[in-house]
Amino acid sequence: MTIELRHFRCFLAIAETLSITRAAERLHLTQPAVSRTLHRLEQELGIRLVDRSTHHLALTPDGRAFRDRARIAVTAFDRALATAHHTDWPLRLGHAWSAAGTDTTALLRRWREEHPGTPLELLRIDDRTAGLARGDVDAALLRGEVRAPGLVTEQLTTEPRVAGVPADDPLAGRASLSLAELTDRTIALNTVSGITTLDLWPAGARPASSITTGNADDWIAAITGRRAVGVTTSATAEMHPHPAMAYVPLTDAPPVPVVLAWRDEPGHPRIPDLIALARDVIGRATGGEPRRAR
């Protein structure tokens, strides 16, 4: 058997719905046809992708790993078709929040001046790798440690951490704050694309209460609505000023690395140009070599 794109699409439908029935409905196929396609794909790969031993279908570890690779392959195929009749091949740069901070405008304008034949599309995707790991973008500006396998990162700079508090909160008028001064407050945590966790506080001195959000907008809303306070970086203060929010420097929280990430495989031919421009515009904080995420 030759593996075809339809086998990938079928498996992805199963992986996303975790149901043969719903996958068949999505693909407009019969359930037996979906089951046969999955079985043939597993035979050809020589691995089991789906665990059918319980009442609830689940992906095996091999299935989860193959899902990520299949997404990249299908996305690349679809993008190739979409650009087949156009001379421009956009370079997609993802970010989860705040892009490159105040350097964002300079980065986009310099790119347009120096590479007018290749549009640079900045896309916010609420995901820890801003869509890079699943193939939605060609490169991404990310913050914090990046652990997704198959990615290469290069640190560009660091950003200091700040506390986000309601503008009418007593803490808003302070020149600076310590982490200990937030422990009796409810902390808003962006668990989808954010980098702050309760592990930022020392063990035994962590806040007892927290709420979770899924993106930067909801994080800001939780704070301005006086439900919580939060911790972020200076880029959020620069890119998301809000009349009901105050950002106060934190004196004892470590700075956050800002990295450019790309996949460790052949990709968009302009990625080396993007790396060079990001180094120039944003500025490298270290002299180290690009590193591969583990």
PDB file of C-alpha atoms in Angstrom:
ATOM      1  CA  MET A   1       0.000   0.000   0.000  1.00  0.00           C
ATOM      2  CA  THR A   2       1.139   3.529  -0.696  1.00  0.00           C
ATOM      3  CA  ILE A   3       0.368   6.063   2.033  1.00  0.00           C
ATOM      4  CA  GLU A   4      -1.642   8.925   0.594  1.00  0.00           C
ATOM      5  CA  LEU A   5      -2.779  12.264   1.925  1.00  0.00           C
ATOM      6  CA  ARG A   6      -6.257  10.846   2.574  1.00  0.00           C
ATOM      7  CA  HIS A   7      -4.776   8.475   5.165  1.00  0.00           C
ATOM      8  CA  PHE A   8      -3.276  11.451   6.996  1.00  0.00           C
ATOM      9  CA  ARG A   9      -6.544  13.394   6.880  1.00  0.00           C
ATOM     10  CA  CYS A  10      -8.483  10.402   8.129  1.00  0.00           C
ATOM     11  CA  PHE A  11      -6.133   9.832  11.042  1.00  0.00           C
ATOM     12  CA  LEU A  12      -6.179  13.534  11.973  1.00  0.00           C
ATOM     13  CA  ALA A  13      -9.982  13.515  12.004  1.00  0.00           C
ATOM     14  CA  ILE A  14      -9.878  10.571  14.407  1.00  0.00           C
ATOM     15  CA  ALA A  15      -7.180  12.228  16.529  1.00  0.00           C
ATOM     16  CA  GLU A  16      -9.142  15.463  16.806  1.00  0.00           C
ATOM     17  CA  THR A  17     -12.551  13.916  17.522  1.00  0.00           C
ATOM     18  CA  LEU A  18     -11.391  10.767  19.357  1.00  0.00           C
ATOM     19  CA  SER A  19     -14.313   9.021  17.701  1.00  0.00           C
ATOM     20  CA  ILE A  20     -14.646   6.877  14.591  1.00  0.00           C
ATOM     21  CA  THR A  21     -18.273   7.994  14.299  1.00  0.00           C
ATOM     22  CA  ARG A  22     -17.564  11.718  14.465  1.00  0.00           C
ATOM     23  CA  ALA A  23     -14.516  11.362  12.198  1.00  0.00           C
ATOM     24  CA  ALA A  24     -16.704   9.624   9.606  1.00  0.00           C
ATOM     25  CA  GLU A  25     -19.251  12.439   9.829  1.00  0.00           C
ATOM     26  CA  ARG A  26     -16.546  15.058   9.371  1.00  0.00           C
ATOM     27  CA  LEU A  27     -15.072  13.267   6.353  1.00  0.00           C
ATOM     28  CA  HIS A  28     -18.463  12.309   4.863  1.00  0.00           C
ATOM     29  CA  LEU A  29     -17.466   8.643   4.910  1.00  0.00           C
ATOM     30  CA  THR A  30     -18.925   5.521   6.452  1.00  0.00           C
ATOM     31  CA  GLN A  31     -17.587   4.268   9.756  1.00  0.00           C
ATOM     32  CA  PRO A  32     -16.269   1.014   8.206  1.00  0.00           C
ATOM     33  CA  ALA A  33     -14.370   3.053   5.596  1.00  0.00           C
ATOM     34  CA  VAL A  34     -12.717   5.168   8.313  1.00  0.00           C
ATOM     35  CA  SER A  35     -11.805   2.065  10.324  1.00  0.00           C
ATOM     36  CA  ARG A  36     -10.289   0.378   7.265  1.00  0.00           C
ATOM     37  CA  THR A  37      -8.252   3.456   6.392  1.00  0.00           C
ATOM     38  CA  LEU A  38      -6.885   3.681   9.927  1.00  0.00           C
ATOM     39  CA  HIS A  39      -6.059  -0.041   9.963  1.00  0.00           C
ATOM     40  CA  ARG A  40      -4.209   0.186   6.649  1.00  0.00           C
ATOM     41  CA  LEU A  41      -2.225   3.208   7.840  1.00  0.00           C
ATOM     42  CA  GLU A  42      -1.196   1.384  11.013  1.00  0.00           C
ATOM     43  CA  GLN A  43      -0.190  -1.673   8.971  1.00  0.00           C
ATOM     44  CA  GLU A  44       1.938   0.376   6.621  1.00  0.00           C
ATOM     45  CA  LEU A  45       3.646   2.296   9.455  1.00  0.00           C
ATOM     46  CA  GLY A  46       4.080  -0.809  11.566  1.00  0.00           C
ATOM     47  CA  ILE A  47       2.834   0.940  14.727  1.00  0.00           C
ATOM     48  CA  ARG A  48      -0.428   1.170  16.613  1.00  0.00           C
ATOM     49  CA  LEU A  49      -1.801   4.709  16.497  1.00  0.00           C
ATOM     50  CA  VAL A  50      -5.091   4.275  18.339  1.00  0.00           C
ATOM     51  CA  ASP A  51      -5.949   2.356  21.503  1.00  0.00           C
ATOM     52  CA  ARG A  52      -9.361   0.706  21.105  1.00  0.00           C
ATOM     53  CA  SER A  53      -9.112  -1.477  24.232  1.00  0.00           C
ATOM     54  CA  THR A  54     -11.429   0.696  26.326  1.00  0.00           C
ATOM     55  CA  HIS A  55     -14.839   2.243  25.811  1.00  0.00           C
ATOM     56  CA  HIS A  56     -13.173   5.560  24.983  1.00  0.00           C
ATOM     57  CA  LEU A  57     -10.862   5.758  21.982  1.00  0.00           C
ATOM     58  CA  ALA A  58      -7.443   7.223  22.776  1.00  0.00           C
ATOM     59  CA  LEU A  59      -4.201   7.849  20.928  1.00  0.00           C
ATOM     60  CA  THR A  60      -1.182   5.746  21.810  1.00  0.00           C
ATOM     61  CA  PRO A  61       2.155   7.502  22.501  1.00  0.00           C
ATOM     62  CA  ASP A  62       3.136   6.661  18.896  1.00  0.00           C
ATOM     63  CA  GLY A  63      -0.200   8.069  17.766  1.00  0.00           C
ATOM     64  CA  ARG A  64       0.357  11.362  19.563  1.00  0.00           C
ATOM     65  CA  ALA A  65       3.820  11.723  18.043  1.00  0.00           C
ATOM     66  CA  PHE A  66       2.568  10.856  14.563  1.00  0.00           C
ATOM     67  CA  ARG A  67      -0.363  13.284  14.929  1.00  0.00           C
ATOM     68  CA  ASP A  68       2.034  16.232  15.192  1.00  0.00           C
ATOM     69  CA  ARG A  69       4.021  15.114  12.147  1.00  0.00           C
ATOM     70  CA  ALA A  70       0.846  14.454  10.158  1.00  0.00           C
ATOM     71  CA  ARG A  71      -0.460  17.939  10.941  1.00  0.00           C
ATOM     72  CA  ILE A  72       2.740  19.499   9.635  1.00  0.00           C
ATOM     73  CA  ALA A  73       2.579  17.422   6.445  1.00  0.00           C
ATOM     74  CA  VAL A  74      -1.073  18.226   5.740  1.00  0.00           C
ATOM     75  CA  THR A  75      -0.601  21.920   6.505  1.00  0.00           C
ATOM     76  CA  ALA A  76       2.413  22.095   4.176  1.00  0.00           C
ATOM     77  CA  PHE A  77       0.447  20.374   1.409  1.00  0.00           C
ATOM     78  CA  ASP A  78      -2.517  22.720   1.796  1.00  0.00           C
ATOM     79  CA  ARG A  79      -0.257  25.771   1.811  1.00  0.00           C
ATOM     80  CA  ALA A  80       1.517  24.574  -1.332  1.00  0.00           C
ATOM     81  CA  LEU A  81      -1.817  24.306  -3.119  1.00  0.00           C
ATOM     82  CA  ALA A  82      -2.978  27.680  -1.843  1.00  0.00           C
ATOM     83  CA  THR A  83       0.141  29.436  -3.155  1.00  0.00           C
ATOM     84  CA  ALA A  84       0.483  27.458  -6.393  1.00  0.00           C
ATOM     85  CA  HIS A  85      -1.033  30.232  -8.489  1.00  0.00           C
ATOM     86  CA  HIS A  86       0.706  33.101  -6.693  1.00  0.00           C
ATOM     87  CA  THR A  87       4.279  34.318  -7.050  1.00  0.00           C
ATOM     88  CA  ASP A  88       4.464  35.383  -3.383  1.00  0.00           C
ATOM     89  CA  TRP A  89       5.037  32.798  -0.675  1.00  0.00           C
ATOM     90  CA  PRO A  90       4.199  34.492   2.624  1.00  0.00           C
ATOM     91  CA  LEU A  91       6.451  33.886   5.601  1.00  0.00           C
ATOM     92  CA  ARG A  92       4.223  33.274   8.627  1.00  0.00           C
ATOM     93  CA  LEU A  93       5.556  34.449  11.992  1.00  0.00           C
ATOM     94  CA  GLY A  94       3.560  33.300  14.994  1.00  0.00           C
ATOM     95  CA  HIS A  95       3.378  34.704  18.500  1.00  0.00           C
ATOM     96  CA  ALA A  96       1.273  33.840  21.516  1.00  0.00           C
ATOM     97  CA  TRP A  97       1.183  37.380  22.938  1.00  0.00           C
ATOM     98  CA  SER A  98       2.943  40.731  22.543  1.00  0.00           C
ATOM     99  CA  ALA A  99       5.007  39.627  19.493  1.00  0.00           C
ATOM    100  CA  ALA A 100       8.388  41.404  19.788  1.00  0.00           C
ATOM    101  CA  GLY A 101       7.106  44.107  22.114  1.00  0.00           C
ATOM    102  CA  THR A 102       7.976  47.625  21.019  1.00  0.00           C
ATOM    103  CA  ASP A 103      10.348  46.183  18.397  1.00  0.00           C
ATOM    104  CA  THR A 104       7.417  44.646  16.497  1.00  0.00           C
ATOM    105  CA  THR A 105       6.800  47.661  14.246  1.00  0.00           C
ATOM    106  CA  ALA A 106      10.484  48.023  13.357  1.00  0.00           C
ATOM    107  CA  LEU A 107      10.736  44.304  12.572  1.00  0.00           C
ATOM    108  CA  LEU A 108       7.737  44.371  10.226  1.00  0.00           C
ATOM    109  CA  ARG A 109       8.751  47.609   8.481  1.00  0.00           C
ATOM    110  CA  ARG A 110      12.381  46.559   8.005  1.00  0.00           C
ATOM    111  CA  TRP A 111      11.240  43.257   6.534  1.00  0.00           C
ATOM    112  CA  ARG A 112       8.943  45.014   4.061  1.00  0.00           C
ATOM    113  CA  GLU A 113      11.766  47.315   3.004  1.00  0.00           C
ATOM    114  CA  GLU A 114      14.404  44.613   2.657  1.00  0.00           C
ATOM    115  CA  HIS A 115      12.274  41.730   1.354  1.00  0.00           C
ATOM    116  CA  PRO A 116       9.390  43.270  -0.613  1.00  0.00           C
ATOM    117  CA  GLY A 117       8.790  40.071  -2.594  1.00  0.00           C
ATOM    118  CA  THR A 118       7.962  37.988   0.490  1.00  0.00           C
ATOM    119  CA  PRO A 119       5.082  39.144   2.706  1.00  0.00           C
ATOM    120  CA  LEU A 120       5.712  38.669   6.435  1.00  0.00           C
ATOM    121  CA  GLU A 121       2.448  37.708   8.131  1.00  0.00           C
ATOM    122  CA  LEU A 122       2.311  38.154  11.909  1.00  0.00           C
ATOM    123  CA  LEU A 123      -0.211  35.745  13.444  1.00  0.00           C
ATOM    124  CA  ARG A 124      -1.284  35.499  17.066  1.00  0.00           C
ATOM    125  CA  ILE A 125      -2.075  31.873  17.915  1.00  0.00           C
ATOM    126  CA  ASP A 126      -3.058  30.951  21.464  1.00  0.00           C
ATOM    127  CA  ASP A 127      -0.736  28.001  21.850  1.00  0.00           C
ATOM    128  CA  ARG A 128       2.530  27.493  23.745  1.00  0.00           C
ATOM    129  CA  THR A 129       4.506  27.412  20.474  1.00  0.00           C
ATOM    130  CA  ALA A 130       2.164  29.826  18.656  1.00  0.00           C
ATOM    131  CA  GLY A 131       1.242  27.134  16.144  1.00  0.00           C
ATOM    132  CA  LEU A 132       4.831  26.291  15.203  1.00  0.00           C
ATOM    133  CA  ALA A 133       4.866  22.715  16.506  1.00  0.00           C
ATOM    134  CA  ARG A 134       1.770  21.801  14.501  1.00  0.00           C
ATOM    135  CA  GLY A 135       2.880  23.545  11.306  1.00  0.00           C
ATOM    136  CA  ASP A 136       0.561  26.569  11.294  1.00  0.00           C
ATOM    137  CA  VAL A 137       3.480  29.021  11.028  1.00  0.00           C
ATOM    138  CA  ASP A 138       7.045  28.954   9.717  1.00  0.00           C
ATOM    139  CA  ALA A 139       8.679  30.572  12.759  1.00  0.00           C
ATOM    140  CA  ALA A 140       7.560  32.026  16.060  1.00  0.00           C
ATOM    141  CA  LEU A 141       8.520  34.624  18.643  1.00  0.00           C
ATOM    142  CA  LEU A 142       8.191  32.871  21.999  1.00  0.00           C
ATOM    143  CA  ARG A 143       8.914  33.552  25.650  1.00  0.00           C
ATOM    144  CA  GLY A 144      10.320  31.285  28.310  1.00  0.00           C
ATOM    145  CA  GLU A 145      11.800  27.836  27.894  1.00  0.00           C
ATOM    146  CA  VAL A 146      10.645  26.010  24.750  1.00  0.00           C
ATOM    147  CA  ARG A 147      10.557  22.244  25.196  1.00  0.00           C
ATOM    148  CA  ALA A 148       8.598  21.065  22.154  1.00  0.00           C
ATOM    149  CA  PRO A 149      10.720  18.489  20.298  1.00  0.00           C
ATOM    150  CA  GLY A 150      11.862  19.216  16.771  1.00  0.00           C
ATOM    151  CA  LEU A 151      12.260  22.981  17.270  1.00  0.00           C
ATOM    152  CA  VAL A 152      15.371  25.139  17.178  1.00  0.00           C
ATOM    153  CA  THR A 153      15.471  28.324  19.253  1.00  0.00           C
ATOM    154  CA  GLU A 154      17.750  31.315  19.455  1.00  0.00           C
ATOM    155  CA  GLN A 155      17.547  33.762  22.339  1.00  0.00           C
ATOM    156  CA  LEU A 156      17.216  37.345  21.173  1.00  0.00           C
ATOM    157  CA  THR A 157      16.803  39.285  24.401  1.00  0.00           C
ATOM    158  CA  THR A 158      15.261  39.144  27.864  1.00  0.00           C
ATOM    159  CA  GLU A 159      12.339  41.029  29.385  1.00  0.00           C
ATOM    160  CA  PRO A 160      11.849  41.980  33.053  1.00  0.00           C
ATOM    161  CA  ARG A 161       8.748  40.701  34.824  1.00  0.00           C
ATOM    162  CA  VAL A 162       6.028  42.999  36.083  1.00  0.00           C
ATOM    163  CA  ALA A 163       2.916  42.538  38.184  1.00  0.00           C
ATOM    164  CA  GLY A 164      -0.427  43.346  36.598  1.00  0.00           C
ATOM    165  CA  VAL A 165      -2.921  44.780  39.110  1.00  0.00           C
ATOM    166  CA  PRO A 166      -6.186  46.715  38.859  1.00  0.00           C
ATOM    167  CA  ALA A 167      -5.509  50.425  38.479  1.00  0.00           C
ATOM    168  CA  ASP A 168      -7.527  51.197  41.634  1.00  0.00           C
ATOM    169  CA  ASP A 169      -5.764  48.537  43.734  1.00  0.00           C
ATOM    170  CA  PRO A 170      -3.570  49.790  46.613  1.00  0.00           C
ATOM    171  CA  LEU A 171      -0.594  48.022  44.992  1.00  0.00           C
ATOM    172  CA  ALA A 172      -0.970  50.061  41.786  1.00  0.00           C
ATOM    173  CA  GLY A 173       0.711  53.107  43.288  1.00  0.00           C
ATOM    174  CA  ARG A 174       3.848  51.275  44.344  1.00  0.00           C
ATOM    175  CA  ALA A 175       7.157  51.910  42.558  1.00  0.00           C
ATOM    176  CA  SER A 176       7.966  48.190  42.723  1.00  0.00           C
ATOM    177  CA  LEU A 177       6.724  44.962  44.274  1.00  0.00           C
ATOM    178  CA  SER A 178       8.099  41.614  45.435  1.00  0.00           C
ATOM    179  CA  LEU A 179       6.566  38.214  44.741  1.00  0.00           C
ATOM    180  CA  ALA A 180       5.852  37.826  48.456  1.00  0.00           C
ATOM    181  CA  GLU A 181       3.503  40.811  48.296  1.00  0.00           C
ATOM    182  CA  LEU A 182       1.266  38.900  45.885  1.00  0.00           C
ATOM    183  CA  THR A 183       0.958  35.661  47.841  1.00  0.00           C
ATOM    184  CA  ASP A 184      -2.260  36.660  49.604  1.00  0.00           C
ATOM    185  CA  ARG A 185      -3.923  37.485  46.287  1.00  0.00           C
ATOM    186  CA  THR A 186      -5.635  35.333  43.671  1.00  0.00           C
ATOM    187  CA  ILE A 187      -3.258  34.904  40.711  1.00  0.00           C
ATOM    188  CA  ALA A 188      -4.492  34.838  37.098  1.00  0.00           C
ATOM    189  CA  LEU A 189      -2.601  32.200  35.095  1.00  0.00           C
ATOM    190  CA  ASN A 190      -2.745  31.899  31.306  1.00  0.00           C
ATOM    191  CA  THR A 191      -2.362  28.125  31.109  1.00  0.00           C
ATOM    192  CA  VAL A 192      -2.587  27.918  27.299  1.00  0.00           C
ATOM    193  CA  SER A 193       0.065  30.325  26.054  1.00  0.00           C
ATOM    194  CA  GLY A 194       1.432  32.013  29.175  1.00  0.00           C
ATOM    195  CA  ILE A 195       4.662  31.280  31.019  1.00  0.00           C
ATOM    196  CA  THR A 196       3.797  32.115  34.628  1.00  0.00           C
ATOM    197  CA  THR A 197       3.024  29.255  37.004  1.00  0.00           C
ATOM    198  CA  LEU A 198       2.840  29.068  40.777  1.00  0.00           C
ATOM    199  CA  ASP A 199       6.343  27.545  40.665  1.00  0.00           C
ATOM    200  CA  LEU A 200       7.606  31.112  40.215  1.00  0.00           C
ATOM    201  CA  TRP A 201       7.133  31.518  43.978  1.00  0.00           C
ATOM    202  CA  PRO A 202       9.348  29.644  46.464  1.00  0.00           C
ATOM    203  CA  ALA A 203       7.984  26.345  47.729  1.00  0.00           C
ATOM    204  CA  GLY A 204       5.991  26.907  50.886  1.00  0.00           C
ATOM    205  CA  ALA A 205       5.327  30.552  50.001  1.00  0.00           C
ATOM    206  CA  ARG A 206       3.115  30.158  46.966  1.00  0.00           C
ATOM    207  CA  PRO A 207      -0.251  31.859  46.510  1.00  0.00           C
ATOM    208  CA  ALA A 208      -3.092  29.689  47.760  1.00  0.00           C
ATOM    209  CA  SER A 209      -5.602  30.853  45.162  1.00  0.00           C
ATOM    210  CA  SER A 210      -5.461  31.067  41.375  1.00  0.00           C
ATOM    211  CA  ILE A 211      -7.743  31.221  38.347  1.00  0.00           C
ATOM    212  CA  THR A 212      -6.924  30.103  34.811  1.00  0.00           C
ATOM    213  CA  THR A 213      -7.426  31.846  31.476  1.00  0.00           C
ATOM    214  CA  GLY A 214      -6.760  30.774  27.905  1.00  0.00           C
ATOM    215  CA  ASN A 215      -5.269  33.889  26.312  1.00  0.00           C
ATOM    216  CA  ALA A 216      -3.840  37.333  27.010  1.00  0.00           C
ATOM    217  CA  ASP A 217      -7.162  39.137  26.520  1.00  0.00           C
ATOM    218  CA  ASP A 218      -8.959  37.012  29.119  1.00  0.00           C
ATOM    219  CA  TRP A 219      -5.974  37.386  31.472  1.00  0.00           C
ATOM    220  CA  ILE A 220      -6.274  41.163  31.271  1.00  0.00           C
ATOM    221  CA  ALA A 221     -10.048  40.987  31.730  1.00  0.00           C
ATOM    222  CA  ALA A 222      -9.653  38.899  34.897  1.00  0.00           C
ATOM    223  CA  ILE A 223      -7.344  41.525  36.377  1.00  0.00           C
ATOM    224  CA  THR A 224      -9.196  44.648  35.293  1.00  0.00           C
ATOM    225  CA  GLY A 225     -12.383  43.013  36.562  1.00  0.00           C
ATOM    226  CA  ARG A 226     -10.697  42.788  39.996  1.00  0.00           C
ATOM    227  CA  ARG A 227     -10.890  38.994  40.108  1.00  0.00           C
ATOM    228  CA  ALA A 228      -7.132  38.566  40.372  1.00  0.00           C
ATOM    229  CA  VAL A 229      -3.653  39.971  39.895  1.00  0.00           C
ATOM    230  CA  GLY A 230      -1.029  38.541  37.561  1.00  0.00           C
ATOM    231  CA  VAL A 231       2.607  38.354  36.523  1.00  0.00           C
ATOM    232  CA  THR A 232       3.799  39.017  32.984  1.00  0.00           C
ATOM    233  CA  THR A 233       6.680  40.753  31.186  1.00  0.00           C
ATOM    234  CA  SER A 234       7.326  44.367  30.254  1.00  0.00           C
ATOM    235  CA  ALA A 235       6.205  43.639  26.681  1.00  0.00           C
ATOM    236  CA  THR A 236       2.621  43.161  27.867  1.00  0.00           C
ATOM    237  CA  ALA A 237       2.720  46.565  29.525  1.00  0.00           C
ATOM    238  CA  GLU A 238       4.062  48.080  26.305  1.00  0.00           C
ATOM    239  CA  MET A 239       1.691  46.325  23.906  1.00  0.00           C
ATOM    240  CA  HIS A 240      -1.449  46.114  26.076  1.00  0.00           C
ATOM    241  CA  PRO A 241      -1.884  49.340  28.046  1.00  0.00           C
ATOM    242  CA  HIS A 242      -5.296  49.504  29.696  1.00  0.00           C
ATOM    243  CA  PRO A 243      -6.923  52.342  31.653  1.00  0.00           C
ATOM    244  CA  ALA A 244      -8.072  49.891  34.345  1.00  0.00           C
ATOM    245  CA  MET A 245      -4.694  48.126  34.646  1.00  0.00           C
ATOM    246  CA  ALA A 246      -1.415  49.070  36.279  1.00  0.00           C
ATOM    247  CA  TYR A 247       1.893  47.315  35.633  1.00  0.00           C
ATOM    248  CA  VAL A 248       4.376  47.424  38.518  1.00  0.00           C
ATOM    249  CA  PRO A 249       8.005  46.175  38.260  1.00  0.00           C
ATOM    250  CA  LEU A 250       8.862  43.035  40.250  1.00  0.00           C
ATOM    251  CA  THR A 251      12.191  43.177  42.064  1.00  0.00           C
ATOM    252  CA  ASP A 252      12.811  39.476  42.726  1.00  0.00           C
ATOM    253  CA  ALA A 253      11.410  37.662  39.681  1.00  0.00           C
ATOM    254  CA  PRO A 254      13.908  36.439  37.069  1.00  0.00           C
ATOM    255  CA  PRO A 255      13.772  37.980  33.584  1.00  0.00           C
ATOM    256  CA  VAL A 256      12.128  36.070  30.763  1.00  0.00           C
ATOM    257  CA  PRO A 257      14.059  35.054  27.626  1.00  0.00           C
ATOM    258  CA  VAL A 258      12.570  36.012  24.264  1.00  0.00           C
ATOM    259  CA  VAL A 259      13.445  33.536  21.532  1.00  0.00           C
ATOM    260  CA  LEU A 260      12.926  33.067  17.831  1.00  0.00           C
ATOM    261  CA  ALA A 261      11.973  29.460  17.084  1.00  0.00           C
ATOM    262  CA  TRP A 262      11.740  27.436  13.890  1.00  0.00           C
ATOM    263  CA  ARG A 263      11.458  23.758  12.976  1.00  0.00           C
ATOM    264  CA  ASP A 264      14.573  21.640  12.683  1.00  0.00           C
ATOM    265  CA  GLU A 265      13.855  20.628   9.094  1.00  0.00           C
ATOM    266  CA  PRO A 266      13.718  22.233   5.651  1.00  0.00           C
ATOM    267  CA  GLY A 267      11.210  25.078   5.762  1.00  0.00           C
ATOM    268  CA  HIS A 268      10.511  28.463   4.219  1.00  0.00           C
ATOM    269  CA  PRO A 269      13.599  29.619   2.280  1.00  0.00           C
ATOM    270  CA  ARG A 270      13.460  33.073   3.910  1.00  0.00           C
ATOM    271  CA  ILE A 271      13.830  31.825   7.491  1.00  0.00           C
ATOM    272  CA  PRO A 272      17.602  32.575   7.558  1.00  0.00           C
ATOM    273  CA  ASP A 273      16.790  36.163   6.530  1.00  0.00           C
ATOM    274  CA  LEU A 274      14.244  36.421   9.337  1.00  0.00           C
ATOM    275  CA  ILE A 275      16.776  35.134  11.852  1.00  0.00           C
ATOM    276  CA  ALA A 276      19.318  37.719  10.733  1.00  0.00           C
ATOM    277  CA  LEU A 277      16.809  40.571  10.873  1.00  0.00           C
ATOM    278  CA  ALA A 278      15.490  39.527  14.298  1.00  0.00           C
ATOM    279  CA  ARG A 279      19.061  39.527  15.632  1.00  0.00           C
ATOM    280  CA  ASP A 280      19.591  43.013  14.270  1.00  0.00           C
ATOM    281  CA  VAL A 281      16.286  44.562  15.332  1.00  0.00           C
ATOM    282  CA  ILE A 282      15.635  42.863  18.659  1.00  0.00           C
ATOM    283  CA  GLY A 283      19.255  42.267  19.645  1.00  0.00           C
ATOM    284  CA  ARG A 284      20.877  39.086  20.905  1.00  0.00           C
ATOM    285  CA  ALA A 285      21.143  38.806  24.669  1.00  0.00           C
ATOM    286  CA  THR A 286      23.744  36.048  24.534  1.00  0.00           C
ATOM    287  CA  GLY A 287      26.482  34.969  22.213  1.00  0.00           C
ATOM    288  CA  GLY A 288      25.398  31.325  22.258  1.00  0.00           C
ATOM    289  CA  GLU A 289      24.499  29.186  19.319  1.00  0.00           C
ATOM    290  CA  PRO A 290      20.908  28.240  18.399  1.00  0.00           C
ATOM    291  CA  ARG A 291      19.734  25.314  20.525  1.00  0.00           C
ATOM    292  CA  ARG A 292      17.370  22.434  19.817  1.00  0.00           C
ATOM    293  CA  ALA A 293      14.417  21.959  22.109  1.00  0.00           C
ATOM    294  CA  ARG A 294      14.124  18.597  23.840  1.00  0.00           C
TER     295      ARG A 294
END
